[in-house]
Backbone as a ProteinNet text record, in pm:
[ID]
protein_1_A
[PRIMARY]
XXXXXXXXXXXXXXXXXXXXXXXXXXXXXXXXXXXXXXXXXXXXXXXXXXXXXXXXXXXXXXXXXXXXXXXXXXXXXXXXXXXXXXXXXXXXXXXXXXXXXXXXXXXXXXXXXXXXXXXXXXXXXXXXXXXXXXXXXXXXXXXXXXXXXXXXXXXXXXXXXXXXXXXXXXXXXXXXXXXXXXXXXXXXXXXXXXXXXXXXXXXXXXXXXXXXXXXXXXXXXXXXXXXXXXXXXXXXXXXXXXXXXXXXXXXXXXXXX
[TERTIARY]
84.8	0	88.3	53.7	150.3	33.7	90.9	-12.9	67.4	-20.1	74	-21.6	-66.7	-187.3	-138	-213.1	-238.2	-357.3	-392.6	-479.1	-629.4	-760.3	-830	-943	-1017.1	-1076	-1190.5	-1279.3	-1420.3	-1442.3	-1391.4	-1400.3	-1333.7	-1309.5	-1233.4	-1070	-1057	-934.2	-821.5	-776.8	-773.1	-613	-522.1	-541.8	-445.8	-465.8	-410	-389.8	-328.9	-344.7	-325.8	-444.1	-479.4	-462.2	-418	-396	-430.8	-370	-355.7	-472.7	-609.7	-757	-823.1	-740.4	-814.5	-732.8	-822	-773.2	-839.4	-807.8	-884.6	-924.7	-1008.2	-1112.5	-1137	-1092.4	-1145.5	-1279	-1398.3	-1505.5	-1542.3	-1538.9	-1591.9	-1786.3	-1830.3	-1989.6	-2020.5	-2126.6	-2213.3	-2241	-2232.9	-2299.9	-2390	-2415.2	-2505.5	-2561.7	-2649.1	-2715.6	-2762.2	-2765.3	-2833.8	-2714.4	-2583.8	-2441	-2401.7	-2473.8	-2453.6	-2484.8	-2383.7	-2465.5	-2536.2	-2592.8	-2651	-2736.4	-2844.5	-2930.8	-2907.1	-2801.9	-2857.3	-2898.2	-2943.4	-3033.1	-3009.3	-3047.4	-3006.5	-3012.4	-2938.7	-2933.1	-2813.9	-2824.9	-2693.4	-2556.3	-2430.5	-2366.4	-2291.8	-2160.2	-2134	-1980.8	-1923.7	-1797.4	-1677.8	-1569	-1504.6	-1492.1	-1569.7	-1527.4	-1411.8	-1422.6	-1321.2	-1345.2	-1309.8	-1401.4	-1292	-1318.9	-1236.5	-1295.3	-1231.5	-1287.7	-1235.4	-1334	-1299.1	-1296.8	-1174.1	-1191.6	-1263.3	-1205.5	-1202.3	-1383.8	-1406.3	-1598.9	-1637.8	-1611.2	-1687.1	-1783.2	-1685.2	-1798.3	-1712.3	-1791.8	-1772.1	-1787.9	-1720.9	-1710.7	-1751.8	-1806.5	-1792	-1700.6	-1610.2	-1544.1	-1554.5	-1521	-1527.9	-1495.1	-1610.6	-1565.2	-1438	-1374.4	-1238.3	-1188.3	-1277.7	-1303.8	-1374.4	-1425.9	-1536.5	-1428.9	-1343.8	-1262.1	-1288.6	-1297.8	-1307.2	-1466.3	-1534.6	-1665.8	-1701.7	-1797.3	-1900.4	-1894.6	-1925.9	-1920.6	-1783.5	-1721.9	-1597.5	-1647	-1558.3	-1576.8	-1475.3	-1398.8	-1337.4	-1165.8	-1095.4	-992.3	-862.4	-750.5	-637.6	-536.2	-469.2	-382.1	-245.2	-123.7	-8.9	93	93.8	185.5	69.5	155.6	55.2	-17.7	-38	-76.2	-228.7	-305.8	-450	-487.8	-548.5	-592.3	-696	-801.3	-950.1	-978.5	-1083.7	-1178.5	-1269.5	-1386.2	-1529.6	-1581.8	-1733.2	-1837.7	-1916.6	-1872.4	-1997.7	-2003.5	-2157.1	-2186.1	-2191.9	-2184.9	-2184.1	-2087.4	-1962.8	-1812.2	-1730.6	-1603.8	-1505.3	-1486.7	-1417.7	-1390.5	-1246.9	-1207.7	-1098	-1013	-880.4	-817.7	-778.5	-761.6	-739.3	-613.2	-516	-420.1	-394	-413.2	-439.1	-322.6	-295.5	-188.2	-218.4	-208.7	-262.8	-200	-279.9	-236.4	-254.9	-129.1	-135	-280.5	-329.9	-451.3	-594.5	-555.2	-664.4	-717.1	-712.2	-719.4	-669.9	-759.2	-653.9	-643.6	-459.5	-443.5	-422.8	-523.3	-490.8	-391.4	-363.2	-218.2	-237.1	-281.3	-326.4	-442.9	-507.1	-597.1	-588.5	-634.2	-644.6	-729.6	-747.3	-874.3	-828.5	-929.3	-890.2	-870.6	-978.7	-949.8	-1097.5	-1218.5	-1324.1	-1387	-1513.6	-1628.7	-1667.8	-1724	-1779.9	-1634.4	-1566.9	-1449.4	-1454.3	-1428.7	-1464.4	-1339.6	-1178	-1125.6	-1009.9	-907.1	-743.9	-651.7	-545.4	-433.9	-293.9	-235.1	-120.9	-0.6	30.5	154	260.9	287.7	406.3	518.5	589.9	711.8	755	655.9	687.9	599.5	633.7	528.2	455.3	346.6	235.1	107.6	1.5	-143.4	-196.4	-304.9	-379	-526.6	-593.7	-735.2	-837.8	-956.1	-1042.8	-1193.6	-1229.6	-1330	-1456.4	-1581.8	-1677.2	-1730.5	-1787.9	-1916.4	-1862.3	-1741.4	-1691.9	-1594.2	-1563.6	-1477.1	-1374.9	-1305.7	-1137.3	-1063.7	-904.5	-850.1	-701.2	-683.3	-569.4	-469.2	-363.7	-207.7	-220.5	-175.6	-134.9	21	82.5	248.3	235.5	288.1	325.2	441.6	433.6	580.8	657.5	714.3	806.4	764.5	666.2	561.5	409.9	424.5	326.2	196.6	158.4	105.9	49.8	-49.1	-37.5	-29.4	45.3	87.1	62.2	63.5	9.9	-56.5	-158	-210.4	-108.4	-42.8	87.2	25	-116.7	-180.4	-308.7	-388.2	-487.7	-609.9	-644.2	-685.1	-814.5	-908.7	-1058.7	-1072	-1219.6	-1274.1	-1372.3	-1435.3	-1527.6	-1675.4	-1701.5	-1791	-1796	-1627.6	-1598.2	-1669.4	-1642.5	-1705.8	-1858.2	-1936.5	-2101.7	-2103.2	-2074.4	-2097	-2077.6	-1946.4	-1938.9	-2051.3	-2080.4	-2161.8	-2338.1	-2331	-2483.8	-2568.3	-2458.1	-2434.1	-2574.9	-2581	-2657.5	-2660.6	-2816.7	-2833.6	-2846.2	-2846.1	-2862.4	-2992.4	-3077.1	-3177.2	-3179.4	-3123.8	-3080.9	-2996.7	-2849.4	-2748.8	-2869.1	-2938.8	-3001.6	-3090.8	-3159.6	-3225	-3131.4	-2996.1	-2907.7	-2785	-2777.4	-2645.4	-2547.1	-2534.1	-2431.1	-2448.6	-2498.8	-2530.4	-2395.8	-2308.8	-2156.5	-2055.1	-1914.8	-1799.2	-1809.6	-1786.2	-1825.1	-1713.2	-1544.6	-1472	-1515.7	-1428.5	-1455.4	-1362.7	-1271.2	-1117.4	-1010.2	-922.7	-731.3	-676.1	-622.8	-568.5	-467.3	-331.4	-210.9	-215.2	-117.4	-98.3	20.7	21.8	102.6	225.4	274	436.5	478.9	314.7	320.5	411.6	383.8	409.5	315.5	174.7	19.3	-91.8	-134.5	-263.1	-398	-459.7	-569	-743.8	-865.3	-918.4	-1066.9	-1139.2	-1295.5	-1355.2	-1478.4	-1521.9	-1637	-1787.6	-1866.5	-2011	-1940.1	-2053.4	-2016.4	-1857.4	-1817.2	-1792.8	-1875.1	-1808	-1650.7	-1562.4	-1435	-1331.6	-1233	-1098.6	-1015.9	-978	-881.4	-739.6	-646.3	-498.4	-443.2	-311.4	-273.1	-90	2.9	125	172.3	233.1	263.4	432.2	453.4	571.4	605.9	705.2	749	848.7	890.4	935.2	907.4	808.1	732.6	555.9	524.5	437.8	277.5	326.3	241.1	190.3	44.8	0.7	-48.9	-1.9	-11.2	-133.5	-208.3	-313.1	-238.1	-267.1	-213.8	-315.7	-425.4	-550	-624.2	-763.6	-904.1	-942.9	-1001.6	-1032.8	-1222.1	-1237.8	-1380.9	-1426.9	-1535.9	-1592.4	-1767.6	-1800.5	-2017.7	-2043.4	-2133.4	-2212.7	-2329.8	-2322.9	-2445	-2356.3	-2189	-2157.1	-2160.4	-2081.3	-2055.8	-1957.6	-1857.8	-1777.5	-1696.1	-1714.2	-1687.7	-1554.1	-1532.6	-1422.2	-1379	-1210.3	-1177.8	-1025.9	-995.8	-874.3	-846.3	-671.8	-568	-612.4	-618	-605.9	-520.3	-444.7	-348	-237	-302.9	-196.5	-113.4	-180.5	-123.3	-164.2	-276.7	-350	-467.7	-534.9	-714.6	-708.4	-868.4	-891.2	-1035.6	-1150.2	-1246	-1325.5	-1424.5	-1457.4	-1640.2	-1639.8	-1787.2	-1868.5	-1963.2	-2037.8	-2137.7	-2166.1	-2263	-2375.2	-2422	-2497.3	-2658.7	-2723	-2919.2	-2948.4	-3001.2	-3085.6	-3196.8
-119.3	0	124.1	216.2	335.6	450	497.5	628.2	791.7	818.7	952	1038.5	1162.6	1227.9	1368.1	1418.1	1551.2	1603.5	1764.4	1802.4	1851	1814.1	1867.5	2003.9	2044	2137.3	2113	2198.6	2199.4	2079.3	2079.5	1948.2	1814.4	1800.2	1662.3	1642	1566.2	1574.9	1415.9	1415.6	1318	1328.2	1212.8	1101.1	985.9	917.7	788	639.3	624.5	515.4	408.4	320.4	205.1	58.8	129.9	94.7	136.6	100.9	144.3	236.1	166.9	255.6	308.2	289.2	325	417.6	513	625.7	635.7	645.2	677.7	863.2	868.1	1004.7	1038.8	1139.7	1174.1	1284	1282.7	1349.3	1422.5	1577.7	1613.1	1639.6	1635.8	1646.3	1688.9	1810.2	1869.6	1784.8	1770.2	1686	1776.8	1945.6	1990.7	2066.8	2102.6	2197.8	2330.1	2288.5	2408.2	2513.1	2469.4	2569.4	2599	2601.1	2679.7	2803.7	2908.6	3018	3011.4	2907.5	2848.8	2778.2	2691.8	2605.4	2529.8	2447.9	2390.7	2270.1	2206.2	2036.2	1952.8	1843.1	1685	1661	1560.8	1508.1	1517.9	1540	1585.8	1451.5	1451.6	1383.3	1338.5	1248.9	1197.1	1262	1327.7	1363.4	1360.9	1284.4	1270.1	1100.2	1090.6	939.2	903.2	792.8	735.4	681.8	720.4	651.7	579.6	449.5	468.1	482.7	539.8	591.4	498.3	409.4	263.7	347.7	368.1	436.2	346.2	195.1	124.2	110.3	53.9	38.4	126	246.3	394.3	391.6	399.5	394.6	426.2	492.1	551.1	490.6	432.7	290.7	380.6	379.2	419.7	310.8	321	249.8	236.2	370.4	366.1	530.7	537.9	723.3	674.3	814	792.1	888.6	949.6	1096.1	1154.3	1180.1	1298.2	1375.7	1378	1441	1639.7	1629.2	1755.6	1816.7	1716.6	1757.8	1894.2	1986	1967.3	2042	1969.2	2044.5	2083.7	1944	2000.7	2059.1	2107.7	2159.4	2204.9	2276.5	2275.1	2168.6	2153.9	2043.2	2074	2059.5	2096.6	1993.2	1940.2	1842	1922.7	1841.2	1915.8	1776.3	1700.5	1576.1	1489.1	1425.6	1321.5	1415.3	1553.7	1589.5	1676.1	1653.1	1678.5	1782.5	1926.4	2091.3	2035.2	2066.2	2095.1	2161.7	2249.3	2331.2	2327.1	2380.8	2328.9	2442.5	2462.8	2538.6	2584.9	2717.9	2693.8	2862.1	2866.7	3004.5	3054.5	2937.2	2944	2974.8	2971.2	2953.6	2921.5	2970.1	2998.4	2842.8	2838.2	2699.5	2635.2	2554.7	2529.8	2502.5	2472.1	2369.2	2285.1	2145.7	2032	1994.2	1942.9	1877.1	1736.5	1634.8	1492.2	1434	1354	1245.8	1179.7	1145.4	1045.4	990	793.1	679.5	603.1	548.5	421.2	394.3	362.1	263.2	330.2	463.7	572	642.6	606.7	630.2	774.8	835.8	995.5	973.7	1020.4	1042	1162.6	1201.2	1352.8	1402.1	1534.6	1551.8	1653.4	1819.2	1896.1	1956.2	2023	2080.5	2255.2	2368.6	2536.8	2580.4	2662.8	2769.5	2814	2888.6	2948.5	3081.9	3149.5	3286	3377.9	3272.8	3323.1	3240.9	3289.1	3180.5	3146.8	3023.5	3013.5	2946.1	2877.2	2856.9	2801.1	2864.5	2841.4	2788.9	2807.1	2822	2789	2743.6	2734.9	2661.5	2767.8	2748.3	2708.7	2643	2608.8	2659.4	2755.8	2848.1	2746.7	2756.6	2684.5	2667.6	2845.3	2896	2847.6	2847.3	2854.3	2766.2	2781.8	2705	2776.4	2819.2	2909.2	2844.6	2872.1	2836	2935.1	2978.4	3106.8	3050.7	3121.8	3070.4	3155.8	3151.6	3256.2	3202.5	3276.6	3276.5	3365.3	3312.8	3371.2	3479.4	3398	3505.7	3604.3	3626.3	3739.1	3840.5	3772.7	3856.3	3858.8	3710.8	3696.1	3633.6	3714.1	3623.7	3634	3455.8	3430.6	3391.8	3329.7	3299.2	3195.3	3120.3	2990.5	2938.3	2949.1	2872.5	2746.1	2650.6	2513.8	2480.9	2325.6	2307.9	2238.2	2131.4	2059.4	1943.1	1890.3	1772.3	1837	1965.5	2040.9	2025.6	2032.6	2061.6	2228.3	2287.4	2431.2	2448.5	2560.1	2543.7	2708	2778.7	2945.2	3014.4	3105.6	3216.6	3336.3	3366.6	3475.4	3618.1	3594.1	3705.2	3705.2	3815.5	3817.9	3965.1	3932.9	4075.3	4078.7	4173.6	4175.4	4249.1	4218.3	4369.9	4422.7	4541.1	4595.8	4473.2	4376.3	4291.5	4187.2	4159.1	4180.2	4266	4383.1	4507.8	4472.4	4434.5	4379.3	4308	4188.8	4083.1	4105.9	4168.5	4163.4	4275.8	4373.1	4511.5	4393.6	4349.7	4331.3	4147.1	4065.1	3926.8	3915.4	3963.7	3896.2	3699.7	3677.8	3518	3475.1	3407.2	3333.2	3372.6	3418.6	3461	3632.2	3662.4	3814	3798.2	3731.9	3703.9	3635.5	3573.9	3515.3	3571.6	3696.6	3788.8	3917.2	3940.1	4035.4	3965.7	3945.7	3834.7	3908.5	4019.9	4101.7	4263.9	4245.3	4349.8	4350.8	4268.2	4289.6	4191.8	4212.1	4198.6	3993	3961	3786.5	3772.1	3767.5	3704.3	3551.3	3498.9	3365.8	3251.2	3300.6	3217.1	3300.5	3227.8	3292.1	3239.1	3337.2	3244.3	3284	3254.9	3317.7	3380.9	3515.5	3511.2	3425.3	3414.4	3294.8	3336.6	3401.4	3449.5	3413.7	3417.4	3393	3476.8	3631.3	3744.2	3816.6	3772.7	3840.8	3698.2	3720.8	3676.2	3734	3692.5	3760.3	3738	3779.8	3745.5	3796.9	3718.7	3805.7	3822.3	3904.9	3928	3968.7	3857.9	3865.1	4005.7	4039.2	4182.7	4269	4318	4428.4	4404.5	4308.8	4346.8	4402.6	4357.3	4311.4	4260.2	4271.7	4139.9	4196.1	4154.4	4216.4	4177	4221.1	4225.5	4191.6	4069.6	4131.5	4058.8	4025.7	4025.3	3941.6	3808	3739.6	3760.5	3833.1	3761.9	3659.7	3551.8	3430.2	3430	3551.8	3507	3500.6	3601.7	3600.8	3549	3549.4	3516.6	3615	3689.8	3837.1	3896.7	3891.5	3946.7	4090.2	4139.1	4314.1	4302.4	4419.2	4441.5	4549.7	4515.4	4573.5	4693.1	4636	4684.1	4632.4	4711.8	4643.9	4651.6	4584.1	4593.5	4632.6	4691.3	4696.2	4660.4	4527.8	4463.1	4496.2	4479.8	4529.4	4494	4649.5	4610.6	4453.8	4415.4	4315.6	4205.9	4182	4104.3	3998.4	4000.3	3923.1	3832.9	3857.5	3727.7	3627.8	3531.8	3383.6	3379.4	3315	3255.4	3299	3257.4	3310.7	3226.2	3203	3151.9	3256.8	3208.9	3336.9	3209.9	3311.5	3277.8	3190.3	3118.9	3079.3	3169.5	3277.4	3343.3	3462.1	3390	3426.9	3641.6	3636.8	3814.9	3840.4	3761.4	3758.7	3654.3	3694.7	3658.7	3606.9	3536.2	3538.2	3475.6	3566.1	3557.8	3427.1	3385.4	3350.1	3402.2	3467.9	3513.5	3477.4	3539.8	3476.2	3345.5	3269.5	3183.2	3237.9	3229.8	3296.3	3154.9	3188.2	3094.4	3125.8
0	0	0	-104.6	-98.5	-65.9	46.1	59.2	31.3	-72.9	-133.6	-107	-25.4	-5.3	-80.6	-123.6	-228.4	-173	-173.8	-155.6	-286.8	-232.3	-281.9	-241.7	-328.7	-199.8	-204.8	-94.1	-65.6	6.7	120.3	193.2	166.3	51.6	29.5	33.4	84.5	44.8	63	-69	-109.1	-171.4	-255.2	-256.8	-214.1	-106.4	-91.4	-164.3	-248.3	-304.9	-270.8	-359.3	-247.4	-381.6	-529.5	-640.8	-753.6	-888.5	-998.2	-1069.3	-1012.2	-1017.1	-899.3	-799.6	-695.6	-551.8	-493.2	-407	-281.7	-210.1	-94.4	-81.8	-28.3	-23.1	107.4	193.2	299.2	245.4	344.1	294.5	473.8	513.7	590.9	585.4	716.7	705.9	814.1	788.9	905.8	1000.9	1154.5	1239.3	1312.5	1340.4	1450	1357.4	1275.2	1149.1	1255.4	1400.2	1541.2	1474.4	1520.3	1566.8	1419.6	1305.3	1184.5	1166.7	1101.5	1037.3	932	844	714.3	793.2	675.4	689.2	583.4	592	497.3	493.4	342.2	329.7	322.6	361.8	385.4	505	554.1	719.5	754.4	877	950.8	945	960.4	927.3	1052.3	1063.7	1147.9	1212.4	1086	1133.7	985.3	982.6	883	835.6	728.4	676.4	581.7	559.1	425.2	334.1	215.9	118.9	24.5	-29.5	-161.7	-336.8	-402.2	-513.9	-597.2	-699.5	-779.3	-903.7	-1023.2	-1131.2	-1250	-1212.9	-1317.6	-1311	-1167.4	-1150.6	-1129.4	-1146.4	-1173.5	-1012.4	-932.6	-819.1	-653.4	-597.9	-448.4	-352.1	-279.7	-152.1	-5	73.2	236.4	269.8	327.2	418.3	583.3	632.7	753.8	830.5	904.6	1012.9	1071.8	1036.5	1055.7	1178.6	1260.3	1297	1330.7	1489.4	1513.6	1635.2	1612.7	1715.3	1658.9	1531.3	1518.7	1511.5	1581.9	1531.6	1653.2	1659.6	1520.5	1409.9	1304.1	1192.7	1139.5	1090.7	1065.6	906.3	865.4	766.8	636.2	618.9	540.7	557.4	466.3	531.6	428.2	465.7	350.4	403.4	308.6	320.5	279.4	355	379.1	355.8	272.7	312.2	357	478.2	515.4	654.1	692.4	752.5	688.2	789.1	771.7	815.4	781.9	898.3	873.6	970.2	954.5	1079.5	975.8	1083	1107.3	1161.1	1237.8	1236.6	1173.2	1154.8	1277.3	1409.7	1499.6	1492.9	1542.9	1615.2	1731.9	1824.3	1951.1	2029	1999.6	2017.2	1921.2	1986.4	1884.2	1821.2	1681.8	1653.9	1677.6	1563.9	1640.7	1494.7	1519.7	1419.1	1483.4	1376.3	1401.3	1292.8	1348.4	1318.7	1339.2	1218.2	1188.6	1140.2	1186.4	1075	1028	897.6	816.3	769.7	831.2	871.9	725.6	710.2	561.4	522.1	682.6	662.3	587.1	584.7	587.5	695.8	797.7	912	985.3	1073.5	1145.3	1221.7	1297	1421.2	1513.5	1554.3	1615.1	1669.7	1635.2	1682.2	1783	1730	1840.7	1788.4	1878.5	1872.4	1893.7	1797.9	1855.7	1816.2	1950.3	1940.6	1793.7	1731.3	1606	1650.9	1744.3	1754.8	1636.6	1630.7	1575.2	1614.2	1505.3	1519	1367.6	1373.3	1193.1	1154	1200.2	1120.2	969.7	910.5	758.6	651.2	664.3	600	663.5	566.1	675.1	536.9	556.8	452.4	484.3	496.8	530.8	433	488.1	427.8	354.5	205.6	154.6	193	241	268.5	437.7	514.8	651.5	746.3	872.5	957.4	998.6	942.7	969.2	902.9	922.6	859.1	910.1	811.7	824	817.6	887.5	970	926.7	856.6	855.1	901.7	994.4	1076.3	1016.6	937.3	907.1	978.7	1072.1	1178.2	1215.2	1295.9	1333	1309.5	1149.4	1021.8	1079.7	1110.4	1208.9	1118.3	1106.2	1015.6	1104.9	1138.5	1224.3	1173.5	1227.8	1210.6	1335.6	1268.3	1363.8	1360	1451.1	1422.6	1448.9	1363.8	1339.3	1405.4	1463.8	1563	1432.1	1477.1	1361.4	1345.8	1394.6	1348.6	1296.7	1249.5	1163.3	1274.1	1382.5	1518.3	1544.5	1531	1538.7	1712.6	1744	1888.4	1962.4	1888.9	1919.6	1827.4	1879.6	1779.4	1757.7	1672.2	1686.2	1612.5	1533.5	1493.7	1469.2	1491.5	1475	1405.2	1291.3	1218	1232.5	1294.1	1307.8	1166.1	1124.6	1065.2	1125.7	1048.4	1161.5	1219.8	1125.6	1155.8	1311.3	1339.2	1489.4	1623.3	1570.4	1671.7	1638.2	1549.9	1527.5	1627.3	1620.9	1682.5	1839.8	1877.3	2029.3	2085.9	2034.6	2080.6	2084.2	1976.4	1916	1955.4	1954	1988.1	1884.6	1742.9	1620.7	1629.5	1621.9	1614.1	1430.5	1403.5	1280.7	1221.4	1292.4	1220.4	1142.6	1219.8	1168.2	1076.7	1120.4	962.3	829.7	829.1	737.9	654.5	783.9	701	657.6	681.7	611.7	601.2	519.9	532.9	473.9	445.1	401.2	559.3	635.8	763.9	802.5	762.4	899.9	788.9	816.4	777.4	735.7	627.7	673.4	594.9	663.7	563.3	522.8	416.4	405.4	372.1	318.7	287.6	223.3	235.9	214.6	114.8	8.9	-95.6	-110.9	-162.6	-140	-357	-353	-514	-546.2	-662.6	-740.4	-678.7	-677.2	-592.2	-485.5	-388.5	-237.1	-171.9	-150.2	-170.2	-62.9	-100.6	-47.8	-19.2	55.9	67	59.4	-1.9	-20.1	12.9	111.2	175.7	129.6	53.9	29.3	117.2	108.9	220.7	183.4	199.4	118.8	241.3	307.1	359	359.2	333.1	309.4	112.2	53.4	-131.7	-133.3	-44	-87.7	-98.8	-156.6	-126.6	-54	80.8	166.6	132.4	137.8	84	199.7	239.3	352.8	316.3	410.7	421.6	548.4	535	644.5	666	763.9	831.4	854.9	759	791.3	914.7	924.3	1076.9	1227	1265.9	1349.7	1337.4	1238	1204.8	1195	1180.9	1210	1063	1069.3	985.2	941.5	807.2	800.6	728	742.5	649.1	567.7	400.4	271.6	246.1	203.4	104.9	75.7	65.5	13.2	-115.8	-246	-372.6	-337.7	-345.3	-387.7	-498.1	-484.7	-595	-588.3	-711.2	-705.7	-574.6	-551.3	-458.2	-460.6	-346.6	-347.8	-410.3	-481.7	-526.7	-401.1	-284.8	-200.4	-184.3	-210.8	-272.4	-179.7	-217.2	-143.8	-87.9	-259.2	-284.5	-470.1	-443.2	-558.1	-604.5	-731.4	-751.8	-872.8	-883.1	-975.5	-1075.7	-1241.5	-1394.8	-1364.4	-1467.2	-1511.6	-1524.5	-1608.2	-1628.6	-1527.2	-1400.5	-1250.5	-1240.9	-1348	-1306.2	-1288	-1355	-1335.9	-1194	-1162.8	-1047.7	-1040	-1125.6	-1096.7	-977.4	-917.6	-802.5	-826.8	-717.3	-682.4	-597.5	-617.8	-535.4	-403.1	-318.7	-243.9	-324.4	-252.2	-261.1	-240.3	-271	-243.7	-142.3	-19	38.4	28.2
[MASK]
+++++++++++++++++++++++++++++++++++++++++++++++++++++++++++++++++++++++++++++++++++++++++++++++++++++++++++++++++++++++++++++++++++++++++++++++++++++++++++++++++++++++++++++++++++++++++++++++++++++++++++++++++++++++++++++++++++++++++++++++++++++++++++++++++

């Protein structure tokens, strides 16, 4: 069994090979739909499973939950080697990251656990250049810095950038029903993408309509705020990846519930 893990996004992340047609699939899933800022459909889930993916029989295996250590609601997940980030979706309290090792078998072994330093944990990038991972926290428009030990372990928060949607939340303590009926009322970053140089990072921010700019210190680990792009009003924007040709940037917009 050779396990070679690569990252995918939007929750999956994958691939372990298990042979010539076939991969193993980690898949994160909602378990509390209460501690969401969304609603969304289907049935609530169990945590993180394993799947393997058959190319040759065109078909998707459950194997086995591999994982509720990060529950609830883990949610987004990035692979680093054979190391696993994931973060966890709540409104109630701050979330967390999770740091996994991933076992031949398919299997995770937890390594540490950190506050993120928000709420809504939505997002988490593991810096190419350094031992840092950058954290972005929905609900309360938080975007952190985490330092990594030398078994890739996050072990301190070394920075932390509010926007004004921060100062909302602590003055106002807004419930899910209010975000739902204004879902652009306050600051909602949503994920970190580095530019092709890895130079800048860059942070949408779908209630203020824009892309925040910012600058990591690889040596202390401290994050600068650069600059904001203002994009259409009412655009909202998610998420976003660089052209090819490492200058365009097209964005996705909010989602309509």
């Amino acid at each position: 069994m050779n396990a070679d893990w690569n990252r995918t996004d939007d929750g999956y992340a994958g691939n372990g090979i298990v042979g010539e047609s076939r991969v193993r699939v980690l898949v994160s899933s909602y378990t509390d739909f209460d501690k969401l800022a969304h609603l969304p459909k289907g049935n609530e889930g169990q945590g993180i499973r394993c799947f393997t993916l058959d190319y040759e029989k065109k078909e998707l295996r459950d194997e086995k939950l591999v994982s509720t250590f990060a529950n609830p609601n883990p949610a987004f997940m990035r692979m680093d080697n054979d190391r696993l980030y994931v973060v966890n979706e709540r409104i109630d309290e701050n979330g967390i990251v999770s740091a996994f090792k991933v076992l031949p078998s398919g299997g995770l072994k937890l390594l540490k656990q950190l506050d993120a330093a928000g709420k809504s944990t939505c997002y988490v990038h593991k810096d190419r250049l350094s031992n840092f991972c950058l954290i972005v926290n929905y609900w309360d428009a938080t975007v952190s810095v985490a330092k990594l030990d030398k078994d890739g372990s996050p072990v301190e928060i070394t920075s932390v950038h509010r926007r004004p949607g921060f100062d909302y939340c602590s003055r106002h303590c807004p419930d899910r029903a209010e975000h739902l009926a204004h879902r652009q009322g306050w600051s909602h970053t949503h994920c970190v993408v580095p530019s092709p140089d890895d130079k800048f990072f860059f942070v949408p921010d779908l209630g203020e309509d824009k892309i925040h700019q910012f600058e990591l210190n690889r040596d202390n680990g401290e994050l600068r705020f650069v600059a904001s792009t203002q994009v259409e009003e009412g655009h909202g924007p998610r998420h976003f990846i660089f052209h090819s040709d490492g200058k365009r940037t097209p964005t996705k917009p909010k989602t309509p519930f």
